[in-house]
Amino acid sequence: MARPRKPLLSRDRIVDAARALVDTEGLAAVSTRRLAAELGVSGPSLYNHFRTKDEILEAVADSVSAQVDLSMFEAPEDGADRDWRAALHDWAVSYRAALRAHPNIVPVLARGPGHRPAGLRLADAVFGAMVDAGWPPPQATSIGALMRYFVTGSALGSFAGGFPDDEAAYDPADYPHLGQAHLLAERQEIVDDRAFETGLTALLDGLSVQYEQVSAETH
């Protein structure tokens, strides 16, 4: 009986393997030798698809950007105006979800889209939707930057998870207001989700005030 053929090596297989490695062991674990072993191929065969490790990490980052929903920026089929605020909210939630699923790749994503296709499509969708909604291009650019700062920052680490669950660590003499801080870790998801929504609402409220000013100046 003939042996089953190994799946052909492809960019997608390499990216999938690299993303899994980044997710489980971090950026430092990725090397062409390690990936070749994971894929059951020789190291040089990877160079038919990627020239360097950095190119592989860029592709992994782009595969995560591709998971972000952009449908909220599409024009409604009934021709109605898009609600830019609701679109930004829903996009930020989807963006954060993608980054939270792959937190170890966030430092690469935080450098900006570079030449990554999905990253550039994301930036194009946000900028285009804001300009179409009436924001001047410079402010639309600032909004895209602001939202990226906020979302990537929220995905870099857990606020609640940074507090030890050791009640003895919070001596009332030194930290009179942290008597309940040891409970934060066990409520990490709730605390972090609430903090994200609080910050997102505050950002959108502030932008709404600016939008009214922009609208008044242009009419």
mmCIF file of C-alpha atoms in Angstrom:
data_model
loop_
_atom_site.group_PDB
_atom_site.id
_atom_site.type_symbol
_atom_site.label_atom_id
_atom_site.label_comp_id
_atom_site.label_asym_id
_atom_site.label_seq_id
_atom_site.Cartn_x
_atom_site.Cartn_y
_atom_site.Cartn_z
ATOM 1 C CA MET A 1 0.000 0.000 0.000
ATOM 2 C CA ALA A 2 1.365 3.407 -0.960
ATOM 3 C CA ARG A 3 2.148 5.852 1.800
ATOM 4 C CA PRO A 4 -0.279 8.762 2.177
ATOM 5 C CA ARG A 5 1.235 11.849 0.684
ATOM 6 C CA LYS A 6 2.164 14.693 3.006
ATOM 7 C CA PRO A 7 0.170 17.870 2.463
ATOM 8 C CA LEU A 8 2.005 20.210 0.144
ATOM 9 C CA LEU A 9 3.835 23.011 1.891
ATOM 10 C CA SER A 10 2.156 26.362 1.342
ATOM 11 C CA ARG A 11 2.201 29.872 2.749
ATOM 12 C CA ASP A 12 -1.058 29.179 4.567
ATOM 13 C CA ARG A 13 0.311 26.042 6.243
ATOM 14 C CA ILE A 14 3.416 27.901 7.362
ATOM 15 C CA VAL A 15 1.392 30.823 8.693
ATOM 16 C CA ASP A 16 -1.030 28.530 10.525
ATOM 17 C CA ALA A 17 1.849 26.659 12.169
ATOM 18 C CA ALA A 18 3.654 29.876 13.082
ATOM 19 C CA ARG A 19 0.497 31.426 14.528
ATOM 20 C CA ALA A 20 -0.115 28.348 16.681
ATOM 21 C CA LEU A 21 3.478 28.516 17.903
ATOM 22 C CA VAL A 22 3.213 32.222 18.711
ATOM 23 C CA ASP A 23 -0.065 31.638 20.541
ATOM 24 C CA THR A 24 1.320 28.882 22.742
ATOM 25 C CA GLU A 25 4.959 29.879 23.252
ATOM 26 C CA GLY A 26 5.397 33.496 22.155
ATOM 27 C CA LEU A 27 7.327 35.330 19.466
ATOM 28 C CA ALA A 28 10.718 34.106 20.621
ATOM 29 C CA ALA A 29 9.751 30.494 19.922
ATOM 30 C CA VAL A 30 9.440 31.092 16.183
ATOM 31 C CA SER A 31 12.392 30.110 14.025
ATOM 32 C CA THR A 32 12.645 28.553 10.587
ATOM 33 C CA ARG A 33 14.194 25.443 12.116
ATOM 34 C CA ARG A 34 11.384 25.068 14.639
ATOM 35 C CA LEU A 35 8.700 25.653 12.025
ATOM 36 C CA ALA A 36 10.262 23.153 9.659
ATOM 37 C CA ALA A 37 10.222 20.547 12.424
ATOM 38 C CA GLU A 38 6.591 21.333 13.230
ATOM 39 C CA LEU A 39 5.646 20.960 9.568
ATOM 40 C CA GLY A 40 7.787 17.897 8.950
ATOM 41 C CA VAL A 41 9.819 19.498 6.173
ATOM 42 C CA SER A 42 13.389 20.618 5.651
ATOM 43 C CA GLY A 43 14.323 24.122 6.740
ATOM 44 C CA PRO A 44 15.335 25.394 3.287
ATOM 45 C CA SER A 45 11.909 24.529 1.877
ATOM 46 C CA LEU A 46 10.411 27.394 3.908
ATOM 47 C CA TYR A 47 12.495 29.860 1.920
ATOM 48 C CA ASN A 48 10.460 29.070 -1.174
ATOM 49 C CA HIS A 49 7.628 30.961 0.535
ATOM 50 C CA PHE A 50 9.267 33.365 3.009
ATOM 51 C CA ARG A 51 12.716 34.901 2.927
ATOM 52 C CA THR A 52 13.040 35.568 6.663
ATOM 53 C CA LYS A 53 11.513 34.863 10.045
ATOM 54 C CA ASP A 54 10.328 38.473 10.170
ATOM 55 C CA GLU A 55 8.338 37.938 6.973
ATOM 56 C CA ILE A 56 6.641 34.965 8.600
ATOM 57 C CA LEU A 57 5.728 37.012 11.670
ATOM 58 C CA GLU A 58 4.383 39.788 9.458
ATOM 59 C CA ALA A 59 2.185 37.221 7.707
ATOM 60 C CA VAL A 60 0.982 35.884 11.051
ATOM 61 C CA ALA A 61 0.094 39.416 12.131
ATOM 62 C CA ASP A 62 -1.805 39.960 8.892
ATOM 63 C CA SER A 63 -3.725 36.726 9.355
ATOM 64 C CA VAL A 64 -4.962 38.090 12.676
ATOM 65 C CA SER A 65 -5.936 41.433 11.102
ATOM 66 C CA ALA A 66 -7.929 39.450 8.552
ATOM 67 C CA GLN A 67 -10.082 38.100 11.400
ATOM 68 C CA VAL A 68 -11.394 41.592 12.201
ATOM 69 C CA ASP A 69 -14.927 42.216 10.937
ATOM 70 C CA LEU A 70 -15.161 45.222 8.604
ATOM 71 C CA SER A 71 -18.725 44.719 7.415
ATOM 72 C CA MET A 72 -20.015 47.537 9.638
ATOM 73 C CA PHE A 73 -18.242 50.031 7.385
ATOM 74 C CA GLU A 74 -20.055 48.894 4.246
ATOM 75 C CA ALA A 75 -22.764 51.165 2.855
ATOM 76 C CA PRO A 76 -26.282 50.015 3.854
ATOM 77 C CA GLU A 77 -28.207 48.367 1.028
ATOM 78 C CA ASP A 78 -31.156 50.721 1.544
ATOM 79 C CA GLY A 79 -28.926 53.726 0.849
ATOM 80 C CA ALA A 80 -29.240 55.121 4.370
ATOM 81 C CA ASP A 81 -26.350 56.963 5.954
ATOM 82 C CA ARG A 82 -23.985 54.834 8.016
ATOM 83 C CA ASP A 83 -23.857 55.493 11.740
ATOM 84 C CA TRP A 84 -20.141 56.179 12.120
ATOM 85 C CA ARG A 85 -20.264 55.936 15.915
ATOM 86 C CA ALA A 86 -21.983 52.532 15.955
ATOM 87 C CA ALA A 87 -19.613 51.316 13.232
ATOM 88 C CA LEU A 88 -16.543 52.385 15.219
ATOM 89 C CA HIS A 89 -17.893 50.688 18.332
ATOM 90 C CA ASP A 90 -18.628 47.391 16.602
ATOM 91 C CA TRP A 91 -15.304 47.440 14.786
ATOM 92 C CA ALA A 92 -13.362 48.117 17.998
ATOM 93 C CA VAL A 93 -15.112 45.187 19.695
ATOM 94 C CA SER A 94 -14.252 42.860 16.799
ATOM 95 C CA TYR A 95 -10.689 44.183 16.627
ATOM 96 C CA ARG A 96 -10.149 43.607 20.336
ATOM 97 C CA ALA A 97 -11.614 40.095 20.115
ATOM 98 C CA ALA A 98 -9.137 39.151 17.382
ATOM 99 C CA LEU A 99 -6.205 40.530 19.349
ATOM 100 C CA ARG A 100 -7.306 38.909 22.604
ATOM 101 C CA ALA A 101 -7.413 35.553 20.824
ATOM 102 C CA HIS A 102 -3.777 36.049 19.738
ATOM 103 C CA PRO A 103 -2.193 38.387 22.331
ATOM 104 C CA ASN A 104 1.396 37.347 21.678
ATOM 105 C CA ILE A 105 1.343 38.813 18.171
ATOM 106 C CA VAL A 106 0.109 42.229 19.377
ATOM 107 C CA PRO A 107 3.628 43.763 19.561
ATOM 108 C CA VAL A 108 4.018 43.097 15.821
ATOM 109 C CA LEU A 109 0.574 44.492 15.033
ATOM 110 C CA ALA A 110 1.251 47.559 17.171
ATOM 111 C CA ARG A 111 3.982 48.639 14.741
ATOM 112 C CA GLY A 112 1.284 49.494 12.205
ATOM 113 C CA PRO A 113 0.037 47.857 8.998
ATOM 114 C CA GLY A 114 3.257 48.209 7.024
ATOM 115 C CA HIS A 115 2.806 46.368 3.719
ATOM 116 C CA ARG A 116 0.342 43.831 5.129
ATOM 117 C CA PRO A 117 -2.746 43.570 2.856
ATOM 118 C CA ALA A 118 -5.324 42.843 5.569
ATOM 119 C CA GLY A 119 -3.862 45.548 7.797
ATOM 120 C CA LEU A 120 -4.048 48.069 4.977
ATOM 121 C CA ARG A 121 -7.623 47.047 4.149
ATOM 122 C CA LEU A 122 -8.510 47.624 7.786
ATOM 123 C CA ALA A 123 -6.962 51.102 7.790
ATOM 124 C CA ASP A 124 -8.613 51.925 4.463
ATOM 125 C CA ALA A 125 -12.045 50.847 5.717
ATOM 126 C CA VAL A 126 -11.871 52.956 8.877
ATOM 127 C CA PHE A 127 -10.474 56.038 7.156
ATOM 128 C CA GLY A 128 -12.898 55.803 4.247
ATOM 129 C CA ALA A 129 -15.920 55.392 6.506
ATOM 130 C CA MET A 130 -14.961 58.389 8.625
ATOM 131 C CA VAL A 131 -14.393 60.632 5.599
ATOM 132 C CA ASP A 132 -17.689 59.471 4.068
ATOM 133 C CA ALA A 133 -19.413 60.330 7.358
ATOM 134 C CA GLY A 134 -18.182 63.908 7.099
ATOM 135 C CA TRP A 135 -14.960 63.915 9.084
ATOM 136 C CA PRO A 136 -12.156 65.970 7.474
ATOM 137 C CA PRO A 137 -9.331 63.663 6.325
ATOM 138 C CA PRO A 138 -6.811 64.836 8.972
ATOM 139 C CA GLN A 139 -9.286 64.086 11.748
ATOM 140 C CA ALA A 140 -10.277 60.798 10.144
ATOM 141 C CA THR A 141 -6.599 59.827 10.251
ATOM 142 C CA SER A 142 -6.417 60.809 13.908
ATOM 143 C CA ILE A 143 -9.494 58.747 14.710
ATOM 144 C CA GLY A 144 -7.952 55.661 13.116
ATOM 145 C CA ALA A 145 -4.757 56.206 15.103
ATOM 146 C CA LEU A 146 -6.627 56.845 18.337
ATOM 147 C CA MET A 147 -8.705 53.699 18.015
ATOM 148 C CA ARG A 148 -5.661 51.583 17.192
ATOM 149 C CA TYR A 149 -3.820 52.909 20.241
ATOM 150 C CA PHE A 150 -6.782 52.140 22.457
ATOM 151 C CA VAL A 151 -7.562 48.669 21.141
ATOM 152 C CA THR A 152 -3.987 47.409 20.938
ATOM 153 C CA GLY A 153 -3.265 48.816 24.384
ATOM 154 C CA SER A 154 -6.236 46.979 25.823
ATOM 155 C CA ALA A 155 -5.005 43.736 24.288
ATOM 156 C CA LEU A 156 -1.393 43.987 25.478
ATOM 157 C CA GLY A 157 -2.247 42.883 28.974
ATOM 158 C CA SER A 158 -4.915 42.514 31.605
ATOM 159 C CA PHE A 159 -5.356 45.303 34.145
ATOM 160 C CA ALA A 160 -7.146 43.022 36.594
ATOM 161 C CA GLY A 161 -4.680 40.195 36.032
ATOM 162 C CA GLY A 162 -1.851 42.428 37.148
ATOM 163 C CA PHE A 163 -2.976 42.399 40.770
ATOM 164 C CA PRO A 164 -1.931 39.395 42.903
ATOM 165 C CA ASP A 165 -4.738 37.505 44.609
ATOM 166 C CA ASP A 166 -2.792 37.575 47.882
ATOM 167 C CA GLU A 167 -4.779 39.664 50.367
ATOM 168 C CA ALA A 168 -1.659 40.078 52.507
ATOM 169 C CA ALA A 169 0.011 42.036 49.692
ATOM 170 C CA TYR A 170 -2.255 45.013 50.381
ATOM 171 C CA ASP A 171 -1.347 46.277 53.832
ATOM 172 C CA PRO A 172 -3.984 48.922 54.757
ATOM 173 C CA ALA A 173 -1.238 51.064 56.225
ATOM 174 C CA ASP A 174 0.412 51.317 52.814
ATOM 175 C CA TYR A 175 -2.565 50.906 50.474
ATOM 176 C CA PRO A 176 -5.691 52.141 52.288
ATOM 177 C CA HIS A 177 -7.832 52.000 49.140
ATOM 178 C CA LEU A 178 -6.846 48.546 47.830
ATOM 179 C CA GLY A 179 -8.616 46.360 50.373
ATOM 180 C CA GLN A 180 -10.503 44.522 47.612
ATOM 181 C CA ALA A 181 -7.695 44.437 45.037
ATOM 182 C CA HIS A 182 -6.969 40.766 45.728
ATOM 183 C CA LEU A 183 -10.371 39.952 44.218
ATOM 184 C CA LEU A 184 -9.583 41.536 40.845
ATOM 185 C CA ALA A 185 -7.699 38.554 39.406
ATOM 186 C CA GLU A 186 -10.613 36.151 39.824
ATOM 187 C CA ARG A 187 -12.908 38.691 38.133
ATOM 188 C CA GLN A 188 -10.402 39.483 35.418
ATOM 189 C CA GLU A 189 -12.627 39.093 32.370
ATOM 190 C CA ILE A 190 -15.503 41.075 33.870
ATOM 191 C CA VAL A 191 -13.236 43.892 35.050
ATOM 192 C CA ASP A 192 -11.304 44.117 31.781
ATOM 193 C CA ASP A 193 -14.421 43.966 29.607
ATOM 194 C CA ARG A 194 -16.090 46.685 31.661
ATOM 195 C CA ALA A 195 -12.970 48.847 31.501
ATOM 196 C CA PHE A 196 -12.821 48.447 27.723
ATOM 197 C CA GLU A 197 -16.465 49.408 27.259
ATOM 198 C CA THR A 198 -16.078 52.353 29.652
ATOM 199 C CA GLY A 199 -13.093 53.654 27.732
ATOM 200 C CA LEU A 200 -14.677 53.032 24.347
ATOM 201 C CA THR A 201 -17.847 54.877 25.345
ATOM 202 C CA ALA A 202 -15.802 57.795 26.657
ATOM 203 C CA LEU A 203 -13.844 57.989 23.407
ATOM 204 C CA LEU A 204 -16.968 57.878 21.283
ATOM 205 C CA ASP A 205 -18.727 60.468 23.453
ATOM 206 C CA GLY A 206 -15.782 62.808 22.984
ATOM 207 C CA LEU A 207 -15.695 62.202 19.248
ATOM 208 C CA SER A 208 -19.433 62.868 19.025
ATOM 209 C CA VAL A 209 -18.899 66.313 20.546
ATOM 210 C CA GLN A 210 -16.134 67.012 18.036
ATOM 211 C CA TYR A 211 -18.329 65.742 15.205
ATOM 212 C CA GLU A 212 -21.054 68.230 16.103
ATOM 213 C CA GLN A 213 -18.479 71.008 15.992
ATOM 214 C CA VAL A 214 -17.188 69.836 12.621
ATOM 215 C CA SER A 215 -20.733 69.621 11.242
ATOM 216 C CA ALA A 216 -21.538 73.133 12.472
ATOM 217 C CA GLU A 217 -18.405 74.546 10.844
ATOM 218 C CA THR A 218 -19.138 72.959 7.473
ATOM 219 C CA HIS A 219 -22.785 73.988 7.222
#
